[in-house]
Amino acid sequence: MGMPGWIRLAMAVPALLGVRLSLASELPPPLPADLALKSVTGVWQFIPVPLPEQNITHLALSRKNDRLFLGTRDGVASYDGVAVQVPDFVPSGSRQSIIVKSMVEVGDGAVIVGSANDSLWRWKDKQLSPLYGACPRGSGGCPTGDWALARSQAGTLYVASSRFALQQTEALSALRAAVSDVVIPVATSASFLGFAGEALVAVSQGGEVSIIDKTSGKPSSARRFDVRPNAFVRSVSFSADYIFAGTDSKCVAVPLDPAEAPTDLAAGNCRAAYRQTDGTTWLSTNALYRNEAHGWNEWSPGSVGSISANSLLDDGMSNIWVASTSGLWRYLDLSREYRFAPDDKIASVLADSGGGAIVGMMSGRVWHVDQKLRALPLFSPKQAILPASAYYQGALLAKGNDGVTWSLSADGLFKIAADAPERVADYPLPISEGSRAVASFAVSSSGEICAGLSWSTDVLCLRGGRWENVLEAPSYIGGSAIGALVFDDQGTLLSVGPLTVSLKGRHELTLGPFEPSPFGNVNLFGAVALPANVAGADAVVSGGWGRTIFLKRADDTWSIVERPAGDGQEQPYLIRSFAAHPRYGLLAATDAGIYRWEGSARDGQWRSLRNIDPRLGLGVDHIIPGTDNSLWIASGPSLTRITLPISEPKIDISGPAEGGVIDRTAIAYTINFPGLVGLPSRKTATVSYDPPIPNAARSVSGPTARIDLTDLGDQETYKVQPIVTDGFLNSATPVGSKFSVRLPFYQNPYKLSLAILALVALPLIIVTRRGPTGFLLRRVGGLRWSTAKDDPQLALEIDEVGEDAVRFEVEAPAAINLIRLAVDAPKARIEGLPKEALPFLVSIAEGQAFGDREEFDTALQRVSEVLYDEALPESVRFTTSQFESGAMSLDLSKSLLWFPLELASDGQRDPLLLRYAIGRTVSGDTLADADGLRTSRLKVAIVAPQLEPDQEQLPHVKAEAQNVADAVRAWGAEIIVVSPAATKAQVLEALCGSHLFHYAGHAEFDPLDAGESFLPLLNDRLTAKEVAEALSTRPNQLLLAFINGCGTSREASWERAEDVYGFASAFLNNASFFIGSQWPIQDEFAAPFATAFYRQIFPTSYGLWWRLIRRDELSGLSFAESLRQARHAVREMSFTSDQTWSSYVFYGDPTRRLVLG
């Protein structure tokens, strides 16, 4: 048999492959001229800087690692993980442009800033004050000169100047007076200063490198590297053995040893060169490039194209901070990749005791890769043997109880001892076997060795030097395999077959057959972990059936852990391997990435880790634990170490004083998520309340969130306790806050007026059909109805710009720092997958695809992620993620009415429609503007039609109408009674005579002619065109229409005036607010949704009466916020309610609310 090419190549690779990764003291090869953009680089975050100049020149980290200091060509700023903050100039007359050259934090926490304007500054407590050389704007004739600063761990501050610091006595005197640190001037001209390992190094713009004596400040040695004529050094970074310089002509690494020559890393203008402690090197030329063990790649966020950097900083917390010409980027630096020969493939992986990996290859080779990704060959076959079976898997590995590694491949069974590999037995099958192959391999604590086969249910064990059949598992007609084997500590063998788990030990037992997963066909793969590292289980298996099964052992008998009926484990179809990680619990490598089991064996579920890093969402073949906070994954020829930062997430909670007493029934807490570990939007807090507080947020996300607590009870003591987690599976100790409610006498009318109110109530009930509250509101109080509005917290306008672009314009006046931005996105991308989102959800809701309603939540999540990836630019996502909640005005051009922005995710836990009160408007059309509402009688028409002559109203429709009527009557509104058997004329009369119009029932949407969409009535139908005609020709004061039916907000297109094509435009073109659904909703949730909505507009409490007596203005929540609250209320009712609460949209001003005053 001829030797295949991949084996010949693997045989030819020398043992030196084990040192392919450069040591930290060695340099990467020069940057090639042409490089491809890395397709998946990881997670990036863009952080806008609120300064006129976004070009960041310098980065520095605080000593506590909790704040990043930013220097630009116009000033300084800091970032604490919540917001970028800019200090004030003190005195204000010192305001000027500062080109920041260096920054260093000194002993008292102040930051000394050195500029290229020949000036020094002191920055502390949000104040920036001049120390030397300040040259305010407009003064003219400002000098130039670089100041460079460095501080030793012992607390000595070194200072250098390109104008020679020893002669700047005025500057040194001012600096020494401003800091408590010892200040030593550097006795040479320099623009850059820093520590390269233990050495203090100064570098000039002309390329002179000086080692500085740390006691005297004088140069002890010096060398010069060539920067070429008319070129200068623009940036410098320091590593243990080199300084890396970016010049106008090249990127260069200069060794500290003068006997070694500098090495050019790239030609051309080099903005920055930087090296991490593990040897990973970055260069910024025409783009940003990164070098790892497998060479150079262009490295960028991907969605914005190439970026360049003026400076980079590794903060040691898995962040690479990139100071770019357009702002600040954060890259989550979580992975390192090692690639074996491209024609070989990883067959199996074992964890070693030192946190490294033992890797078996398809070629039969076995390698050891340590934590620094240094590979050492442990075993190479003497001859290349390839079985005839297409299902041959290569070198399978197992580890005995003594820690010795065993390898089973076509070359035979080998014991890989410390001195030399020992061949123990032949391969279990003939090499010429055309179908069967070894699929799994295990070694027991007593030394028993067994192998499972593919296209067979046989398990073979080595007995007396020969392989014997010891177990035959139940087969499956479509194909069989023993996908996984493991021995427990009592010597029982667990074998995972296509539909069963067979056990052989003291007792023989078969568990199963298990019901196949609905996600795909029965397969030949299997996975097992023992122990499982999950509460309530001792082992976990997944086989050809495609589900996860947990097992427990009592004495020496294994049994299945029963899960609740209807368990629909959210998991991919194919699990390749398990890993019981000591820190992160049970992990699974699947065809859809890495998953983590959360919860117990009985009640838990799988959660994808793709939000940590997109590479964890790609298909993975193998997974093993590494050190405490690392893990290894493998696919194809690539082995990747993932290292997650360990931290205790922080949370700042502000509200009432701890243990304090408040005198009102509502309070707000503000929660901030500071710290540089992890993306702010992926930090979450789960909030508990004791006693429970209805409608209070149970989960909030960073960087900042607000929790509104309302309807608090008098004489109650509340405890609010948020538990914060970051995006890296770290949790913090719960933080608690207590307060008590003690209402003053005048806010608790029941205490004094109970008897009086009881006497007044009886005649009031007699004189009015709408009860005492309505009578007081309208007759005794003399109050009148109107509307009020505020400025939205966020305004987003989306419009087409030319033929090829869509522009997003965002204004966030309520942000911590004022944000205004405009960004263009390719129209082709916006109209690609995002335009399919709404039809996709409609098809599922209408049963045209994936008819099982339980799958709608999965589809909704997919749509949310697609909109995140494809439709929302990075800067827009950043802006929306700055708020946990608030009002958002969404202005869409007519051609973009299909755009379902409400469903999009911006990286936080919940999509936008659950966090924002969103009101849509349409560019160029005058929509609802109801300032003219001023009436003493608010009229509400409720239509709940009877659809069949011989049948009453549907029960849920009747209940909905009654609940809506009860809610609006609580404030004295007048109900226009509309009979269930009302004619079209009667319904239109009620529509034009009311201020609020509510329709409860079914609606029919006509996709061919939206104007013919209709509301069914008894023996008739009311079309959208008829609604538009009535509202445009008859006098009316209609303020809001809520059509609680299917597909009422869908627009086939948008036209002006009477050319309407759907219910939404029928109302909107006639100056009415509108709420409708975009797809069929579920009857069991429609009525509770409407009830929750109106109860937010017309809230009831005992304080209402007392406010009437004091003639205070009464107001509920805005229409849009009431809709958002109703979504949450129905969402908490049932996990199957997604199809209903996600369907509703609101057209109009998101801040408009009803007022009675």
mmCIF file of N, CA and C in Angstrom, residues 436-469:
data_model
loop_
_atom_site.group_PDB
_atom_site.id
_atom_site.type_symbol
_atom_site.label_atom_id
_atom_site.label_comp_id
_atom_site.label_asym_id
_atom_site.label_seq_id
_atom_site.Cartn_x
_atom_site.Cartn_y
_atom_site.Cartn_z
ATOM 1 N N ARG A 436 -15.082 -1.706 9.741
ATOM 2 C CA ARG A 436 -14.912 -1.451 11.168
ATOM 3 C C ARG A 436 -13.574 -0.797 11.479
ATOM 4 N N ALA A 437 -13.565 -0.008 12.571
ATOM 5 C CA ALA A 437 -12.340 0.616 13.067
ATOM 6 C C ALA A 437 -12.527 0.864 14.550
ATOM 7 N N VAL A 438 -11.438 1.100 15.251
ATOM 8 C CA VAL A 438 -11.535 1.409 16.674
ATOM 9 C C VAL A 438 -12.085 2.822 16.823
ATOM 10 N N ALA A 439 -13.155 2.952 17.633
ATOM 11 C CA ALA A 439 -13.813 4.252 17.827
ATOM 12 C C ALA A 439 -13.591 4.824 19.212
ATOM 13 N N SER A 440 -13.251 3.951 20.201
ATOM 14 C CA SER A 440 -13.084 4.427 21.571
ATOM 15 C C SER A 440 -12.093 3.515 22.286
ATOM 16 N N PHE A 441 -11.577 4.021 23.418
ATOM 17 C CA PHE A 441 -10.437 3.354 24.051
ATOM 18 C C PHE A 441 -10.422 3.750 25.528
ATOM 19 N N ALA A 442 -10.207 2.786 26.427
ATOM 20 C CA ALA A 442 -10.188 3.084 27.859
ATOM 21 C C ALA A 442 -9.251 2.133 28.575
ATOM 22 N N VAL A 443 -8.670 2.617 29.694
ATOM 23 C CA VAL A 443 -7.796 1.824 30.559
ATOM 24 C C VAL A 443 -8.324 1.936 31.981
ATOM 25 N N SER A 444 -8.483 0.804 32.667
ATOM 26 C CA SER A 444 -9.032 0.817 34.026
ATOM 27 C C SER A 444 -7.930 1.045 35.046
ATOM 28 N N SER A 445 -8.331 1.282 36.304
ATOM 29 C CA SER A 445 -7.367 1.502 37.385
ATOM 30 C C SER A 445 -6.550 0.250 37.663
ATOM 31 N N SER A 446 -7.082 -0.923 37.297
ATOM 32 C CA SER A 446 -6.347 -2.171 37.502
ATOM 33 C C SER A 446 -5.527 -2.577 36.284
ATOM 34 N N GLY A 447 -5.581 -1.746 35.220
ATOM 35 C CA GLY A 447 -4.767 -2.028 34.042
ATOM 36 C C GLY A 447 -5.489 -2.735 32.928
ATOM 37 N N GLU A 448 -6.802 -2.967 33.050
ATOM 38 C CA GLU A 448 -7.533 -3.595 31.958
ATOM 39 C C GLU A 448 -7.691 -2.599 30.817
ATOM 40 N N ILE A 449 -7.505 -3.084 29.585
ATOM 41 C CA ILE A 449 -7.516 -2.217 28.404
ATOM 42 C C ILE A 449 -8.590 -2.716 27.452
ATOM 43 N N CYS A 450 -9.492 -1.800 27.037
ATOM 44 C CA CYS A 450 -10.591 -2.177 26.155
ATOM 45 C C CYS A 450 -10.749 -1.148 25.048
ATOM 46 N N ALA A 451 -11.339 -1.607 23.931
ATOM 47 C CA ALA A 451 -11.577 -0.745 22.772
ATOM 48 C C ALA A 451 -12.963 -1.025 22.225
ATOM 49 N N GLY A 452 -13.668 0.061 21.847
ATOM 50 C CA GLY A 452 -14.970 -0.057 21.206
ATOM 51 C C GLY A 452 -14.826 0.185 19.724
ATOM 52 N N LEU A 453 -15.708 -0.440 18.920
ATOM 53 C CA LEU A 453 -15.587 -0.394 17.468
ATOM 54 C C LEU A 453 -16.684 0.452 16.842
ATOM 55 N N SER A 454 -16.398 0.966 15.656
ATOM 56 C CA SER A 454 -17.410 1.621 14.834
ATOM 57 C C SER A 454 -17.957 0.612 13.831
ATOM 58 N N TRP A 455 -19.202 0.865 13.382
ATOM 59 C CA TRP A 455 -19.933 -0.076 12.546
ATOM 60 C C TRP A 455 -19.971 -1.468 13.175
ATOM 61 N N SER A 456 -20.096 -1.431 14.488
ATOM 62 C CA SER A 456 -20.183 -2.655 15.270
ATOM 63 C C SER A 456 -20.622 -2.252 16.668
ATOM 64 N N THR A 457 -21.150 -3.179 17.436
ATOM 65 C CA THR A 457 -21.461 -2.915 18.841
ATOM 66 C C THR A 457 -20.579 -3.761 19.747
ATOM 67 N N ASP A 458 -19.445 -4.204 19.231
ATOM 68 C CA ASP A 458 -18.538 -5.042 20.002
ATOM 69 C C ASP A 458 -17.573 -4.192 20.809
ATOM 70 N N VAL A 459 -17.264 -4.685 22.023
ATOM 71 C CA VAL A 459 -16.204 -4.127 22.845
ATOM 72 C C VAL A 459 -15.148 -5.216 23.015
ATOM 73 N N LEU A 460 -13.901 -4.922 22.642
ATOM 74 C CA LEU A 460 -12.802 -5.865 22.725
ATOM 75 C C LEU A 460 -11.890 -5.459 23.872
ATOM 76 N N CYS A 461 -11.444 -6.424 24.648
ATOM 77 C CA CYS A 461 -10.519 -6.154 25.743
ATOM 78 C C CYS A 461 -9.273 -7.038 25.561
ATOM 79 N N LEU A 462 -8.150 -6.535 26.038
ATOM 80 C CA LEU A 462 -6.889 -7.237 25.887
ATOM 81 C C LEU A 462 -6.758 -8.260 27.009
ATOM 82 N N ARG A 463 -6.697 -9.519 26.654
ATOM 83 C CA ARG A 463 -6.595 -10.611 27.615
ATOM 84 C C ARG A 463 -5.451 -11.528 27.181
ATOM 85 N N GLY A 464 -4.403 -11.594 27.991
ATOM 86 C CA GLY A 464 -3.277 -12.453 27.667
ATOM 87 C C GLY A 464 -2.608 -12.094 26.360
ATOM 88 N N GLY A 465 -2.553 -10.837 26.050
ATOM 89 C CA GLY A 465 -1.905 -10.383 24.819
ATOM 90 C C GLY A 465 -2.766 -10.483 23.591
ATOM 91 N N ARG A 466 -4.035 -10.883 23.742
ATOM 92 C CA ARG A 466 -4.927 -11.001 22.599
ATOM 93 C C ARG A 466 -6.200 -10.197 22.869
ATOM 94 N N TRP A 467 -6.771 -9.676 21.800
ATOM 95 C CA TRP A 467 -8.015 -8.929 21.919
ATOM 96 C C TRP A 467 -9.193 -9.887 21.867
ATOM 97 N N GLU A 468 -10.060 -9.831 22.894
ATOM 98 C CA GLU A 468 -11.209 -10.729 22.981
ATOM 99 C C GLU A 468 -12.489 -9.913 23.077
ATOM 100 N N ASN A 469 -13.541 -10.454 22.480
ATOM 101 C CA ASN A 469 -14.852 -9.806 22.543
ATOM 102 C C ASN A 469 -15.462 -10.080 23.917
#
